[in-house]
Tab-separated table of C-alpha atoms in Angstrom:
chain	number	residue	atom	x	y	z
A	30	UNK	CA	-17.142	-19.741	-34.373
A	31	UNK	CA	-16.249	-22.637	-36.684
A	32	UNK	CA	-19.503	-22.580	-38.657
A	33	UNK	CA	-19.530	-18.789	-38.840
A	34	UNK	CA	-22.580	-18.282	-36.642
A	35	UNK	CA	-22.516	-16.298	-33.406
A	36	UNK	CA	-25.059	-17.300	-30.786
A	37	UNK	CA	-25.497	-14.641	-28.069
A	38	UNK	CA	-26.921	-17.175	-25.633
A	39	UNK	CA	-23.865	-19.410	-26.083
A	40	UNK	CA	-21.527	-16.441	-25.527
A	41	UNK	CA	-23.296	-15.588	-22.279
A	42	UNK	CA	-23.047	-19.210	-21.190
A	43	UNK	CA	-19.287	-19.342	-21.852
A	44	UNK	CA	-18.717	-16.007	-20.061
A	45	UNK	CA	-20.669	-17.234	-17.033
A	46	UNK	CA	-18.682	-20.485	-17.016
A	47	UNK	CA	-15.375	-18.577	-17.213
A	48	UNK	CA	-16.420	-16.353	-14.302
A	49	UNK	CA	-17.234	-19.402	-12.196
A	50	UNK	CA	-13.849	-20.933	-12.982
A	51	UNK	CA	-11.992	-17.748	-12.060
A	52	UNK	CA	-14.009	-17.386	-8.844
A	53	UNK	CA	-13.101	-20.959	-7.915
A	54	UNK	CA	-9.406	-20.306	-8.625
A	55	UNK	CA	-9.548	-17.134	-6.501
A	56	UNK	CA	-11.112	-19.028	-3.604
A	57	UNK	CA	-8.561	-21.851	-3.838
A	58	UNK	CA	-5.642	-19.387	-4.027
A	59	UNK	CA	-6.888	-17.575	-0.914
A	60	UNK	CA	-7.351	-20.796	1.020
A	61	UNK	CA	-3.893	-22.048	0.030
A	62	UNK	CA	-2.284	-18.737	1.029
A	63	UNK	CA	-3.976	-18.741	4.450
A	64	UNK	CA	-2.919	-22.350	5.008
A	65	UNK	CA	0.665	-21.654	3.986
A	66	UNK	CA	0.850	-18.592	6.225
A	67	UNK	CA	-0.564	-20.504	9.193
A	68	UNK	CA	-3.582	-18.213	9.525
A	69	UNK	CA	-6.823	-19.998	10.386
A	70	UNK	CA	-10.448	-19.003	10.831
A	71	UNK	CA	-10.540	-16.197	8.257
A	72	UNK	CA	-13.943	-15.025	7.065
A	73	UNK	CA	-14.715	-16.425	3.564
A	74	UNK	CA	-14.855	-12.885	2.152
A	75	UNK	CA	-11.333	-12.153	3.418
A	76	UNK	CA	-10.172	-15.426	1.877
A	77	UNK	CA	-11.705	-14.362	-1.441
A	78	UNK	CA	-9.966	-10.984	-1.317
A	79	UNK	CA	-6.674	-12.706	-0.599
A	80	UNK	CA	-7.222	-14.894	-3.648
A	81	UNK	CA	-7.865	-11.856	-5.837
A	82	UNK	CA	-4.348	-10.667	-5.024
A	83	UNK	CA	-3.020	-13.576	-7.074
A	84	UNK	CA	-3.796	-11.431	-10.110
A	85	UNK	CA	-2.055	-8.274	-8.844
A	86	UNK	CA	1.620	-7.358	-9.036
A	87	UNK	CA	3.763	-4.488	-7.796
A	88	UNK	CA	6.935	-3.944	-9.836
A	89	UNK	CA	6.641	-7.538	-10.983
A	90	UNK	CA	6.223	-8.995	-7.480
A	91	UNK	CA	3.063	-11.040	-7.065
A	92	UNK	CA	1.021	-9.465	-4.282
A	93	UNK	CA	-0.342	-12.736	-2.902
A	94	UNK	CA	3.147	-14.222	-2.596
A	95	UNK	CA	4.314	-10.968	-1.020
A	96	UNK	CA	1.546	-11.166	1.606
A	97	UNK	CA	2.358	-14.786	2.472
A	98	UNK	CA	6.059	-13.941	2.777
A	99	UNK	CA	5.264	-10.980	5.008
A	100	UNK	CA	3.037	-13.143	7.216
A	101	UNK	CA	5.724	-15.801	7.655
A	102	UNK	CA	8.376	-13.191	8.438
A	103	UNK	CA	6.151	-11.318	10.902
A	104	UNK	CA	5.222	-14.550	12.670
A	105	UNK	CA	8.837	-15.653	13.043
A	106	UNK	CA	9.986	-12.280	14.357
A	107	UNK	CA	7.061	-12.118	16.793
A	108	UNK	CA	7.930	-15.533	18.195
A	109	UNK	CA	11.562	-14.494	18.679
A	110	UNK	CA	10.482	-11.355	20.529
A	111	UNK	CA	7.727	-12.953	22.580
A	112	UNK	CA	5.053	-10.839	20.873
A	113	UNK	CA	1.618	-11.936	19.636
A	114	UNK	CA	2.629	-14.104	16.663
A	115	UNK	CA	-0.952	-14.859	15.631
A	116	UNK	CA	-1.813	-11.161	15.446
A	117	UNK	CA	1.366	-10.342	13.521
A	118	UNK	CA	0.757	-13.143	10.988
A	119	UNK	CA	-2.895	-12.201	10.437
A	120	UNK	CA	-2.168	-8.495	10.041
A	121	UNK	CA	0.755	-9.098	7.682
A	122	UNK	CA	-1.257	-11.532	5.553
A	123	UNK	CA	-4.148	-9.054	5.226
A	124	UNK	CA	-2.181	-5.799	5.100
A	125	UNK	CA	-2.644	-5.251	1.354
A	126	UNK	CA	-6.144	-6.647	0.705
A	127	UNK	CA	-7.422	-3.097	0.333
A	128	UNK	CA	-5.606	-2.963	-3.022
A	129	UNK	CA	-8.202	-5.342	-4.461
A	130	UNK	CA	-10.966	-2.751	-4.035
A	131	UNK	CA	-9.145	0.589	-4.466
A	132	UNK	CA	-10.958	0.961	-7.803
A	133	UNK	CA	-14.265	0.725	-5.927
A	134	UNK	CA	-13.482	2.710	-2.748
A	135	UNK	CA	-11.784	6.120	-2.681
A	136	UNK	CA	-9.376	5.717	0.230
A	137	UNK	CA	-5.785	4.572	0.916
A	138	UNK	CA	-5.400	0.810	0.619
A	139	UNK	CA	-4.212	0.318	4.226
A	140	UNK	CA	-7.258	2.131	5.593
A	141	UNK	CA	-9.562	0.046	3.378
A	142	UNK	CA	-7.793	-3.157	4.464
A	143	UNK	CA	-8.233	-2.338	8.153
A	144	UNK	CA	-11.926	-1.528	7.659
A	145	UNK	CA	-12.459	-4.814	5.811
A	146	UNK	CA	-10.640	-6.744	8.536
A	147	UNK	CA	-12.855	-5.220	11.235
A	148	UNK	CA	-16.015	-5.762	9.188
A	149	UNK	CA	-15.278	-9.456	8.746
A	150	UNK	CA	-14.446	-10.355	12.315
A	151	UNK	CA	-10.784	-9.523	12.885
A	152	UNK	CA	-9.776	-7.927	16.192
A	153	UNK	CA	-9.050	-4.236	16.657
A	154	UNK	CA	-5.415	-5.148	17.369
A	155	UNK	CA	-5.079	-6.801	13.956
A	156	UNK	CA	-6.863	-3.923	12.206
A	157	UNK	CA	-4.641	-1.345	13.910
A	158	UNK	CA	-1.490	-3.220	12.890
A	159	UNK	CA	-2.746	-3.157	9.286
A	160	UNK	CA	-3.310	0.624	9.391
A	161	UNK	CA	0.051	1.182	11.055
A	162	UNK	CA	2.023	-0.441	8.251
A	163	UNK	CA	1.815	2.944	6.487
A	164	UNK	CA	0.408	5.508	8.967
A	165	UNK	CA	1.913	4.621	12.325
A	166	UNK	CA	1.743	6.844	15.389
A	167	UNK	CA	5.032	6.304	17.260
A	168	UNK	CA	3.300	7.020	20.564
A	169	UNK	CA	0.636	4.331	20.214
A	170	UNK	CA	1.930	1.689	17.786
A	171	UNK	CA	2.403	-1.839	19.079
A	172	UNK	CA	5.241	-4.299	18.615
A	173	UNK	CA	3.030	-6.213	16.166
A	174	UNK	CA	2.521	-3.038	14.108
A	175	UNK	CA	6.264	-2.552	13.816
A	176	UNK	CA	6.733	-6.185	12.806
A	177	UNK	CA	4.142	-5.846	10.030
A	178	UNK	CA	5.993	-2.773	8.753
A	179	UNK	CA	9.302	-4.610	8.872
A	180	UNK	CA	8.038	-7.781	7.175
A	181	UNK	CA	6.369	-5.722	4.429
A	182	UNK	CA	9.629	-3.865	3.773
A	183	UNK	CA	11.784	-7.016	3.859
A	184	UNK	CA	9.560	-8.912	1.436
A	185	UNK	CA	9.407	-6.013	-1.008
A	186	UNK	CA	13.092	-5.084	-0.816
A	187	UNK	CA	14.742	-8.505	-0.828
A	188	UNK	CA	16.994	-9.217	-3.847
A	189	UNK	CA	14.991	-10.463	-6.821
A	190	UNK	CA	11.594	-9.599	-5.355
A	191	UNK	CA	10.882	-6.787	-7.778
A	192	UNK	CA	11.948	-6.174	-11.344
A	193	UNK	CA	12.297	-2.408	-11.176
A	194	UNK	CA	15.771	-1.350	-12.279
A	195	UNK	CA	17.871	1.041	-10.236
A	196	UNK	CA	17.729	3.562	-13.068
A	197	UNK	CA	13.920	3.596	-13.146
A	198	UNK	CA	13.790	3.698	-9.362
A	199	UNK	CA	16.048	6.769	-9.188
A	200	UNK	CA	14.119	8.500	-11.979
A	201	UNK	CA	10.856	7.983	-10.121
A	202	UNK	CA	12.272	9.511	-6.940
A	203	UNK	CA	13.700	12.436	-8.897
A	204	UNK	CA	10.356	13.008	-10.621
A	205	UNK	CA	8.582	13.242	-7.259
A	206	UNK	CA	11.150	15.702	-5.926
A	207	UNK	CA	10.973	17.793	-9.119
A	208	UNK	CA	7.197	18.107	-8.784
A	209	UNK	CA	7.548	19.322	-5.199
A	210	UNK	CA	10.409	21.700	-6.040
A	211	UNK	CA	8.370	23.343	-8.802
A	212	UNK	CA	6.229	25.212	-6.247
A	213	UNK	CA	7.064	28.635	-4.835
A	214	UNK	CA	8.358	28.731	-1.279
A	215	UNK	CA	9.815	25.201	-1.315
A	216	UNK	CA	13.368	25.081	0.000
A	217	UNK	CA	14.080	21.363	-0.437
A	218	UNK	CA	12.178	18.116	-0.903
A	219	UNK	CA	13.013	14.477	-0.250
A	220	UNK	CA	11.386	11.387	-1.739
A	221	UNK	CA	11.607	8.670	0.921
A	222	UNK	CA	10.264	5.162	1.636
A	223	UNK	CA	10.891	4.003	-1.946
A	224	UNK	CA	8.817	6.870	-3.306
A	225	UNK	CA	5.849	6.301	-1.024
A	226	UNK	CA	6.313	9.661	0.696
A	227	UNK	CA	7.583	13.133	-0.208
A	228	UNK	CA	8.768	15.422	2.584
A	229	UNK	CA	8.810	19.074	1.621
A	230	UNK	CA	10.786	21.681	3.585
A	231	UNK	CA	9.398	25.183	3.008
A	232	UNK	CA	10.759	28.650	3.761
A	233	UNK	CA	8.740	29.832	6.805
A	234	UNK	CA	8.983	33.484	5.840
A	235	UNK	CA	7.207	32.726	2.546
A	236	UNK	CA	4.789	29.936	3.526
A	237	UNK	CA	2.489	30.288	6.536
A	238	UNK	CA	0.574	27.431	8.180
A	239	UNK	CA	-2.492	27.846	5.983
A	240	UNK	CA	-0.375	28.009	2.839
A	241	UNK	CA	1.439	24.832	3.937
A	242	UNK	CA	-1.837	22.884	3.956
A	243	UNK	CA	-2.766	24.349	0.583
A	244	UNK	CA	0.676	23.441	-0.785
A	245	UNK	CA	0.253	19.813	0.291
A	246	UNK	CA	-3.045	19.596	-1.618
A	247	UNK	CA	-1.540	21.261	-4.705
A	248	UNK	CA	1.450	18.908	-4.747
A	249	UNK	CA	-0.853	15.878	-4.387
A	250	UNK	CA	-2.961	17.099	-7.311
A	251	UNK	CA	0.062	17.648	-9.549
A	252	UNK	CA	1.506	14.219	-8.695
A	253	UNK	CA	-1.819	12.587	-9.572
A	254	UNK	CA	-2.010	14.477	-12.875
A	255	UNK	CA	1.581	14.104	-14.086
A	256	UNK	CA	3.134	10.935	-12.642
A	257	UNK	CA	2.455	7.215	-12.722
A	258	UNK	CA	3.090	5.289	-9.515
A	259	UNK	CA	1.847	2.187	-7.681
A	260	UNK	CA	-0.227	2.492	-4.515
A	261	UNK	CA	-0.217	5.953	-2.981
A	262	UNK	CA	2.203	8.779	-2.257
A	263	UNK	CA	2.065	10.614	1.062
A	264	UNK	CA	2.927	14.327	0.928
A	265	UNK	CA	4.240	15.922	4.125
A	266	UNK	CA	4.968	19.657	4.284
A	267	UNK	CA	7.341	20.723	7.067
A	268	UNK	CA	7.415	24.377	8.157
A	269	UNK	CA	9.857	25.216	10.912
A	270	UNK	CA	10.654	28.534	12.538
A	271	UNK	CA	13.691	28.879	14.814
A	272	UNK	CA	14.411	31.777	17.129
A	273	UNK	CA	18.092	32.051	18.054
A	274	UNK	CA	19.788	34.485	20.393
A	275	UNK	CA	22.995	34.516	22.448
A	276	UNK	CA	23.638	35.379	26.093
A	277	UNK	CA	26.950	37.197	26.482
């Protein structure tokens, strides 16, 4: 650059060197996070994905630090309750690794994370706890699953964790509800779980079961086209019919 001549071979060499340096930093960050969280024996590929989270943020909160915090919290709570602390720590540490490949795989990040965990040697119990941190079945979820949910929420909601102002937060929730309310047959809608889910109550006399499924798809499409949001938004349409009579 100084003598005014550009050498393509030199540029390629510098780019390759920079990639090696970043890869090394990613590996070191993953190893340090696993060590700090007290999680041992992770597959090298899982360690690398953990390290990649060093370069991701959610509302200003570093995702690698968030995962380590969640792992420490889940482990402590599991020990207090007599649950499987190792499983809780591992699942909490890995619960968001799917975010590092959401641009490559078309699926929710918690589903991707669970698949990656299974592929690289983690137990089914750990993988299930990872899935359950967003899509939990109350009838089958384990104590460890609940602890991963709780530690994820605590780390993300603690004071100072995220930079999003209350005003922006409220506007985002209102925007989600306005999108849902713009459709015919919707009685009310509620943005819950910090904007991660929208529950839509429809008028049963106007929306049948088939229309309810179609409405969910239409709302999802409009959210994707008109709003900006981190992660994913779950859309749940609720159609309820009540028959009431009185015995006199």
